[in-house]
XYZ file of C-alpha atoms in Angstrom:
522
model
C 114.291 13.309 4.377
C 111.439 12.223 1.844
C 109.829 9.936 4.275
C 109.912 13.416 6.757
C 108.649 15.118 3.962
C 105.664 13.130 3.843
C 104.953 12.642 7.211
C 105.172 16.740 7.878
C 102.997 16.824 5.059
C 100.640 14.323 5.364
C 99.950 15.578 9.305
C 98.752 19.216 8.063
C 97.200 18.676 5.316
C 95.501 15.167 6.596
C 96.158 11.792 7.263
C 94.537 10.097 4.050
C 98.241 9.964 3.008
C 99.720 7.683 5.899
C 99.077 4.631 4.638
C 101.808 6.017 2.171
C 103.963 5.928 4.977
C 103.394 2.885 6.264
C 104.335 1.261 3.518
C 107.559 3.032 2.432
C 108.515 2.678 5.727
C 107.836 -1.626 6.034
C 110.404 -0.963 2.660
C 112.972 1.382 3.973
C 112.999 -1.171 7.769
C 116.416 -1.356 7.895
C 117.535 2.430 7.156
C 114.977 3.718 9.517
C 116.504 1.347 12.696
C 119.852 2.456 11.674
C 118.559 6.394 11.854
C 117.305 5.570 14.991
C 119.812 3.598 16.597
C 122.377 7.093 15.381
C 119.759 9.070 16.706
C 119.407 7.817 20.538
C 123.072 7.624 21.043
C 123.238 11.517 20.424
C 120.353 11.833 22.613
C 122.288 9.779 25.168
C 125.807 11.570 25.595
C 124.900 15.273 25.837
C 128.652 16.179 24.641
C 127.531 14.645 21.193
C 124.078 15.874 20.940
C 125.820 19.730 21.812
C 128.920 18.549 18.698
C 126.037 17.636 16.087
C 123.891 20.330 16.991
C 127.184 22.933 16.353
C 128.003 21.013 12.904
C 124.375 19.959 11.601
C 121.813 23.275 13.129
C 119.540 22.805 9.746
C 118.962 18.826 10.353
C 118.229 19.477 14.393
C 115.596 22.517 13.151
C 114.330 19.896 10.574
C 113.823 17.302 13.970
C 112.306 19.632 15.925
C 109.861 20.774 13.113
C 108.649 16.996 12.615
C 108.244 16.555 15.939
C 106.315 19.363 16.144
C 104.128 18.724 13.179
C 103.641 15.039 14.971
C 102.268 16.399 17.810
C 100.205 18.780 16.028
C 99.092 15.980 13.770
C 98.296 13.497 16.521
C 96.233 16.544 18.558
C 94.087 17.061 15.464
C 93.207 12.866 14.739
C 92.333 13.308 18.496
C 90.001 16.395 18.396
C 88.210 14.846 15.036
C 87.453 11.618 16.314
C 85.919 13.091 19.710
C 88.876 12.061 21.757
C 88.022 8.611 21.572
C 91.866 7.085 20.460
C 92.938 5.053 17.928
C 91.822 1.206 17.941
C 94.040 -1.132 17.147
C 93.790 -2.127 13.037
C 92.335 1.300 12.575
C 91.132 2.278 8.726
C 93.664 5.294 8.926
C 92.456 6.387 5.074
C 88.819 6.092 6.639
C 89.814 8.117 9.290
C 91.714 10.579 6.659
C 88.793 10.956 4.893
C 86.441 11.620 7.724
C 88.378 14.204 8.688
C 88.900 15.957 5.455
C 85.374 15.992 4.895
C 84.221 17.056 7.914
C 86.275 20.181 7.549
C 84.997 20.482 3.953
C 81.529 20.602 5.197
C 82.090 22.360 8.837
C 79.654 25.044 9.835
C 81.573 28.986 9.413
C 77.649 30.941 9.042
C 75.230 31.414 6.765
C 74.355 34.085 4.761
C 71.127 35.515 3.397
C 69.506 34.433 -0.124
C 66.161 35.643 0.628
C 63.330 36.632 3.199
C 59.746 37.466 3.806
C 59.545 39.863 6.396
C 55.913 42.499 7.089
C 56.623 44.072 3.940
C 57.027 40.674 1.904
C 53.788 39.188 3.577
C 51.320 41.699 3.935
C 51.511 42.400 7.553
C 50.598 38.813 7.701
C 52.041 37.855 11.031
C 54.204 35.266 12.731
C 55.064 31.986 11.260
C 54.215 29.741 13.995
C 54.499 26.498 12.081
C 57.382 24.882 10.643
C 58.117 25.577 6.873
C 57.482 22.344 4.936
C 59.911 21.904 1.675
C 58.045 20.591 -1.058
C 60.730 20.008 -4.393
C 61.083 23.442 -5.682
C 58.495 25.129 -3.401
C 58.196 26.172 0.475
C 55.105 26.264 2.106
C 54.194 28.694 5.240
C 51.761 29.392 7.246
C 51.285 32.174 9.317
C 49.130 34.071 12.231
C 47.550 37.355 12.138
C 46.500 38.643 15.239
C 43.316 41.230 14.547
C 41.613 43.382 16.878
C 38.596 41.136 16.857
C 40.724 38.098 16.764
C 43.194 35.846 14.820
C 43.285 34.281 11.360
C 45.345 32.660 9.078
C 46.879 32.516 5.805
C 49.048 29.795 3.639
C 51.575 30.549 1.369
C 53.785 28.972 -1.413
C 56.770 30.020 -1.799
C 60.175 29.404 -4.414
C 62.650 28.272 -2.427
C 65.390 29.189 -4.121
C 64.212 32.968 -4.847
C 61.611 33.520 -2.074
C 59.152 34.579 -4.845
C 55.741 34.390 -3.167
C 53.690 32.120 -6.201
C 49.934 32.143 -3.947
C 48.377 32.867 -1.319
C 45.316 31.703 0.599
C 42.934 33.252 3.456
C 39.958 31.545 3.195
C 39.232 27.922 3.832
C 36.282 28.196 1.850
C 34.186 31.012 0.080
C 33.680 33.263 3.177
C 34.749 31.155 5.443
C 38.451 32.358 6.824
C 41.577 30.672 8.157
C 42.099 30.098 11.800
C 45.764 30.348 13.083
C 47.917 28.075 12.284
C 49.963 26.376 14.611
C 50.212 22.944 12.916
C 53.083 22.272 10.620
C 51.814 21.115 7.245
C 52.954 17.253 5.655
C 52.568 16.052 2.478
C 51.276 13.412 0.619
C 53.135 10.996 -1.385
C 52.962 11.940 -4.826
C 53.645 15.772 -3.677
C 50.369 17.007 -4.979
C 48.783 18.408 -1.568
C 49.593 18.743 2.085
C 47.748 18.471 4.935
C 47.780 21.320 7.853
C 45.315 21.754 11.245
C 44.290 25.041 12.515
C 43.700 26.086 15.389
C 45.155 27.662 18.855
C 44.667 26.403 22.299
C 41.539 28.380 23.423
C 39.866 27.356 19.805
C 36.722 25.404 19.065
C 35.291 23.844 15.697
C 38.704 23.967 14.037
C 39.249 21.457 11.294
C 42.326 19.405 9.694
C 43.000 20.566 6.025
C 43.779 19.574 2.993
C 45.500 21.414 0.361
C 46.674 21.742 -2.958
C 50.324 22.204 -3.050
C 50.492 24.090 -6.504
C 47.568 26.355 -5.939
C 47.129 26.364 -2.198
C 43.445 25.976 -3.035
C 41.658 23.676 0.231
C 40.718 20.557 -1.022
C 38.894 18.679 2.228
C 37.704 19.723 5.003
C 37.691 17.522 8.508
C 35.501 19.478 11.188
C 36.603 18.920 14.886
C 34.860 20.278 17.918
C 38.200 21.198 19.186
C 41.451 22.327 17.688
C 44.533 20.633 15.860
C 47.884 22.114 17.232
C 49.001 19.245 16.844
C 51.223 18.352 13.100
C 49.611 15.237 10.909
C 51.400 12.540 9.532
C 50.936 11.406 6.485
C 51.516 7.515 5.471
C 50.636 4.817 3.841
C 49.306 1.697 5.012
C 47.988 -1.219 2.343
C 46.978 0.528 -0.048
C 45.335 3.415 1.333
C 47.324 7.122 2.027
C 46.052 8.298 5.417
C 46.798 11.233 7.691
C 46.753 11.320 11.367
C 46.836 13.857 13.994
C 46.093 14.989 17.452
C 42.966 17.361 18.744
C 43.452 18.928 21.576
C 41.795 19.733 24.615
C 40.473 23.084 25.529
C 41.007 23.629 29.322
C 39.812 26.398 31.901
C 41.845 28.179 34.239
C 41.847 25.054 36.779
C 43.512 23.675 34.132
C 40.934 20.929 33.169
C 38.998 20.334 29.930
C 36.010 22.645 28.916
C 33.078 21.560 26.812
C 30.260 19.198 26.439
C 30.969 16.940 24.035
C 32.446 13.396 24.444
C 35.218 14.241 22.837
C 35.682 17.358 24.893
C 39.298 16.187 25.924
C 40.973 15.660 23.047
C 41.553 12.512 20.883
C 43.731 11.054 17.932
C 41.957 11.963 14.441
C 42.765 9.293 11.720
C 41.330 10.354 7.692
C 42.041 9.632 4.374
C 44.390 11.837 3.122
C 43.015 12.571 -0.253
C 39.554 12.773 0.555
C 39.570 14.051 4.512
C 37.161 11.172 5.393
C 37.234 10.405 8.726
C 38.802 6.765 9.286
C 38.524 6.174 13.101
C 39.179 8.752 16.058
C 40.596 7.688 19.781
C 40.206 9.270 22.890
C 43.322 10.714 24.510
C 43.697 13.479 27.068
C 45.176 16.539 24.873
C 46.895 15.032 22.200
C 48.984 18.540 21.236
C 52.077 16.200 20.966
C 52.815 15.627 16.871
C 52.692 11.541 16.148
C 55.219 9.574 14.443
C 53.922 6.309 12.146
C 56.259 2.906 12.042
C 56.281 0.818 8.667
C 53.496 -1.632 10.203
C 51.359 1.542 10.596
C 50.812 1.820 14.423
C 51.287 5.275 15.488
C 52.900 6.764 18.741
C 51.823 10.153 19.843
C 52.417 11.717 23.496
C 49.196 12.973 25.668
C 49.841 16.133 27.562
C 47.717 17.959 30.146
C 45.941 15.306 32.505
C 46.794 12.437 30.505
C 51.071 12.263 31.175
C 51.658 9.084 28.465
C 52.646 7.927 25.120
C 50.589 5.411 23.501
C 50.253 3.337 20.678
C 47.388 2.460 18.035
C 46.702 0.557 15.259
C 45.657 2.005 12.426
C 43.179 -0.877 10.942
C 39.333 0.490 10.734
C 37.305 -0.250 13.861
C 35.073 -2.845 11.935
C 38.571 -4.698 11.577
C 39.644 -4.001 14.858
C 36.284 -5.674 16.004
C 36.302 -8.897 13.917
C 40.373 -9.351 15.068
C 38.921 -8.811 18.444
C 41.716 -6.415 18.844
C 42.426 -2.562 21.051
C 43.285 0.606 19.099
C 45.689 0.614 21.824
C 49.112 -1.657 21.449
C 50.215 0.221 24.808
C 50.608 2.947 27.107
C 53.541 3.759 28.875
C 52.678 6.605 31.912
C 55.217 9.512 31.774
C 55.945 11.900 34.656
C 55.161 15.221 33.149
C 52.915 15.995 30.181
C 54.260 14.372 26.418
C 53.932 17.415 24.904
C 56.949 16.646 22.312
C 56.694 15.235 18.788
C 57.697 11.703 18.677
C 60.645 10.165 16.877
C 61.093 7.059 15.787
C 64.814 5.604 15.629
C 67.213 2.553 15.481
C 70.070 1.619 17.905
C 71.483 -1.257 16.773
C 68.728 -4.347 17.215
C 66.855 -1.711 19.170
C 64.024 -0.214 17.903
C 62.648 3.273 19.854
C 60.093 5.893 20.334
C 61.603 8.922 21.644
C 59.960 11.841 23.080
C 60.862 15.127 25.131
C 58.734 15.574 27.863
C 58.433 18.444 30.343
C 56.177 20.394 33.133
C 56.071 23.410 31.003
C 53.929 24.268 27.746
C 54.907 26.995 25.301
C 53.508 29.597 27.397
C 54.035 28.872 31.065
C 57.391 27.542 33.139
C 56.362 25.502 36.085
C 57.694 27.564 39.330
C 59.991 24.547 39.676
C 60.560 23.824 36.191
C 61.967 19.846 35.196
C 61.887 18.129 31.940
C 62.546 14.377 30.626
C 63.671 12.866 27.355
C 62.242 9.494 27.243
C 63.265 6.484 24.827
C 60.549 3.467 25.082
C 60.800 0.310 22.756
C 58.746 0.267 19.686
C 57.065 -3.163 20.288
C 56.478 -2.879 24.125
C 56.129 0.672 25.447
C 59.469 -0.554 27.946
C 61.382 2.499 28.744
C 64.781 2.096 27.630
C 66.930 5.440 29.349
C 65.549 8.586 30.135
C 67.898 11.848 30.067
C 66.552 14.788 32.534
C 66.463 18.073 31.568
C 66.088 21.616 33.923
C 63.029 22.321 31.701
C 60.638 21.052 28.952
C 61.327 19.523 25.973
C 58.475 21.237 23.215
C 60.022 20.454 19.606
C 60.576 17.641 17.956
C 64.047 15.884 18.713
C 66.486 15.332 15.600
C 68.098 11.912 15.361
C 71.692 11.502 13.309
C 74.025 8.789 13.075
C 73.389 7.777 16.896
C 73.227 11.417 18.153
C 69.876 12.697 20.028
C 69.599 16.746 19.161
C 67.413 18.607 21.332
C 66.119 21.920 22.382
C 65.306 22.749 25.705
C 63.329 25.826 27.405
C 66.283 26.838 29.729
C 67.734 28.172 26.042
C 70.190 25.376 25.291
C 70.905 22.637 22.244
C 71.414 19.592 23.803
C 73.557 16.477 22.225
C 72.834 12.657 23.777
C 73.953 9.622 22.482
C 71.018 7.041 20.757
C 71.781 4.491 22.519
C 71.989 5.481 25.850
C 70.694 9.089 26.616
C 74.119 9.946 27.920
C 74.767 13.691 27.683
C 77.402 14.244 24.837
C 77.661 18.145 24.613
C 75.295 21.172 25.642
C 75.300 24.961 24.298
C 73.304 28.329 24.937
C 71.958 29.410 21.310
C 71.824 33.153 22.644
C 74.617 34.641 24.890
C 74.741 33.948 28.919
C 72.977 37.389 29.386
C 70.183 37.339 26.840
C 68.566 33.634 28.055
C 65.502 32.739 26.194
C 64.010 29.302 25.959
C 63.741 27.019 22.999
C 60.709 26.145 22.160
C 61.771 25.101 18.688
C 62.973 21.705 17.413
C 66.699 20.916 16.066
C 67.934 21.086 12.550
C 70.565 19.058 11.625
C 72.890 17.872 8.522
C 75.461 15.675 10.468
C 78.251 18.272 10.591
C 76.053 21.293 12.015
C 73.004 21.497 14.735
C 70.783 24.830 14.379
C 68.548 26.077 17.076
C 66.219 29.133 17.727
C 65.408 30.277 20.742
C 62.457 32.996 21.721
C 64.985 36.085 21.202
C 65.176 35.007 17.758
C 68.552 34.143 17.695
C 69.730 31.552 15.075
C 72.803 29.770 16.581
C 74.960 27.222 14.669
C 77.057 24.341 16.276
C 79.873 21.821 15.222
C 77.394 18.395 15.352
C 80.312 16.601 17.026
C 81.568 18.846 19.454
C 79.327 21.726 20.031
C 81.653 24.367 19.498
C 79.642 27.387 18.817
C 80.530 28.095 15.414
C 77.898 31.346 14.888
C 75.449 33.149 16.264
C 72.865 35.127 14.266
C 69.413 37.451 15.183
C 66.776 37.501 12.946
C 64.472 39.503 14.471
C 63.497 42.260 17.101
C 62.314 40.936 20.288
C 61.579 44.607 21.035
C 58.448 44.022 18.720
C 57.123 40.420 19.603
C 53.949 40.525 21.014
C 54.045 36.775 22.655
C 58.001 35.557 22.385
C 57.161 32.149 20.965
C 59.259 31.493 18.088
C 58.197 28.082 17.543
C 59.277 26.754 13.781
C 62.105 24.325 13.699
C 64.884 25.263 11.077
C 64.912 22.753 7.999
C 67.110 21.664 5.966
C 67.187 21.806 2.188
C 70.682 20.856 0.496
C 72.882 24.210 1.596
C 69.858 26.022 2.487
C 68.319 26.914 5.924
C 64.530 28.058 5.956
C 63.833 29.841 8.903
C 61.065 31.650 10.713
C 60.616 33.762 13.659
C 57.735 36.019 15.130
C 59.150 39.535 14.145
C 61.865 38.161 11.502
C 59.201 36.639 9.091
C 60.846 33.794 6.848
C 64.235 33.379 5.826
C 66.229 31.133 3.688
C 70.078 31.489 4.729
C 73.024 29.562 2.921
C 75.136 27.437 5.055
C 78.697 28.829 4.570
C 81.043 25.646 5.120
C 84.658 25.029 5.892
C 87.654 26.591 7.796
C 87.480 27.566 11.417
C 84.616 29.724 12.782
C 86.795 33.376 12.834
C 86.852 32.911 9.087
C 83.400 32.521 8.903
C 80.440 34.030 10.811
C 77.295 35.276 9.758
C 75.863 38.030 7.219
């Protein structure tokens, strides 16, 4: 009966404690074949089993309760390793404490802390880009549209009050923001951040830098174009530098306007401290966000008319000429427009650039909509799997412990594994009668996957499964003038920082553990 005892309760309240078993039971051999052995001969001769059951009703109860509790026990080591069975020599504490803590830390809701709606922000619009975490401060930038245009303005913000510390209009003295689409990154020693501005029908936008603790612009770096596009900022030698892509401005047939020779689009490359200009690339509309590797060659995807991802080296083109070297390490052709961020990753002795690809841009659905996720080798450009999607692929992909997250603009979270692109798990973020595409990217923690979709509907999901585990609006569509909620949700410890066109920004805490009915959202 003890042994029972701590099987039943090792089973429900998790198996960390059956390596306890195992051993009293290598000690207790002999008593447990002799149990047995008693055991199967009742089970053999009905007449007996009907005797025992008469005279001993509390012990059968007790069988039938352990049996029970073993099948429930065995059902739930099932469900929490993903169905995949036990190998033989399993870890079983490892496997205990997997599953103990990823019930502790399972997704129930979130609830509010703080937000910055109209009222908060001065009428100051929709928060296009993604909200960038900087230690103890948030920074976001939003869009005004005006009646003789649009603008921008740059906040800082507490994150763990929402306290608005500055705010900043003007690029200069007189000179005002343009809207902000780019999402801002920052430098090293988390002094400044660098941001473009800029929508797609803009000319003479610039890259900017900024200082993080005043939001006061630092540098300036002029384009003829725009930068929709979100820099990267990274070191290489000893120099901090920030790249980024300008992108093209096209006409209604779809092709690049202007006179310039830069006119459809190219890869900017500065110093991020100063804003000097290092070297620029050609590329056809660069709106895709690059990703940097530790030798400092950057990837980046080229959209409308160009369909490819490339690579560069980042070396000056004075050293590129005496190495008798390219910018370009490679190009690998896509079939629709790279209009996703890249993401670098590592699958085993495999080393990939990833990118969601699509016929679609944040605007417009092709009348025959398709989509790709590619995953190309770092070194060559070789594409490694592709996973298709039923429509494009606009935010950046999040990458966790072998899992590929993505949002797709037929309104679902998607779940594929690293190493292969297979599918693992798919889920609507609204509900199947409210449909609206994700343009977003996917935030993730390992235990739960968030994704917004145009209806401004915040959906959580278990990261392994992708049981829904809440849904949440945080806006009114009713009111959105375009439908493009476009900031990925980030991550900060327990916190979620959010932002949608009519909901302004949020910061929501994750509410963890139990089931999803005793959760939800507030």
């Amino acid at each position: 009966m003890v042994i029972a005892a701590i099987v039943h309760e090792g089973l429900l309240g998790g198996p960390a404690v059956v390596p306890i078993f195992v051993s009293a039971g290598t000690a207790l051999l002999p008593a447990i074949i002799a149990g047995v052995t008693s055991v199967l001969a009742v089970l053999l001769s009905p007449r007996a089993m009907w005797g025992f059951a008469k005279r001993r009703p509390l012990v059968v109860v007790g069988l039938v309760g352990i049996a029970g509790a073993g099948w429930m026990g065995a059902s739930y080591v099932i469900a929490a390793t993903g169905g995949a069975g036990v190998a033989k020599g399993t870890d079983w504490s490892a496997v205990g404490r997997e599953i103990i803590q990823r019930k502790a830390h399972a997704v129930v809701g979130v609830e509010h802390v703080w937000k910055l709606t109209d009222a908060e922000l001065g009428d100051a619009g929709w928060p296009m880009a993604t909200p960038l975490v900087m230690g103890e401060r948030v920074i976001v930038a939003t869009t005004t549209q005006y009646l003789g245009g649009m603008g921008g303005t740059l906040y800082g913000v507490e994150a763990r009050t929402g306290k608005i510390l500055w705010r900043t209009m003007d690029e200069a003295e007189g000179v005002p923001l343009k809207a902000i689409c780019s999402s801002p990154a920052a430098t090293a020693d988390g002094k400044y951040f660098v941001i473009g501005q800029g929508l797609h029908a803009d000319a003479n936008s610039a890259l900017l830098g900024v200082e993080a603790e005043t939001g006061k612009v630092v540098w300036r770096a002029a384009t003829p174009l725009h930068v929709e596009s979100s820099p990267v900022v990274y070191m290489f030698g000893s120099r901090e530098l920030a790249v980024v892509g300008v992108g093209a401005i096209e006409g209604d047939d779809r092709k690049p306007t202007g006179k310039t020779e830069w006119h459809a689009g190219y890869v900017l490359c500065v110093d991020a401290k100063l804003g000097k200009e290092e070297w620029r690339h050609k590329l056809a509309d660069p709106e895709s966000s690059p990703a940097v590797d530790r030798e400092g060659i950057v990837y980046i995807g080229s959209g409308l008319n160009g369909n490819a991802v490339v690579a560069l080296r980042s070396e000056s083109d004075g050293v590129l000429k005496e190495k008798n070297l390219p910018r370009e390490v490679w190009r690998t052709a896509t079939t629709y427009p790279a209009v996703g961020s890249v993401v670098l990753a590592e699958s085993g002795e495999k080393k990939l650039v990833l990118i969601g690809t699509g016929n679609g841009d944040f605007v417009f659905s092709d009348v025959n909509p398709a989509g790709v996720i590619l995953a190309m080798d770092q070194k060559t450009g070789v594409e490694v799997w592709r996973c298709a999607m039923p429509e494009t692929v606009m935010g950046p992909l999040a990458i966790f412990e072998g899992t590929v997250y993505a949002g797709c603009k037929n309104g679902e979270v998607w779940a594929m594994g690293l190493a292969d692109g297979k599918v693992l798990w798919r889920g609507k973020v609204g509900d199947a009668k409210a449909v609206s595409p994700v343009l977003t990217g996917i935030g993730t923690d390992g235990y739960g996957v968030y994704g917004v979709d145009a209806g401004e509907m915040l959906a959580g999901f278990d990261a392994r499964t992708g049981e829904k585990r809440f849904g949440m609006p945080l806006g009114d569509v009713a009111k959105a003038k375009l439908g493009m909620t476009m900031a990925t949700p980030v991550l900060a410890g327990d916190m979620l920082i959010v932002a949608t066109e009519t909901g302004g920004v949020r910061g929501l805490r994750i509410k963890r553990g139990g089931t999803a009915a005793e959760g939800g959202a507030k």
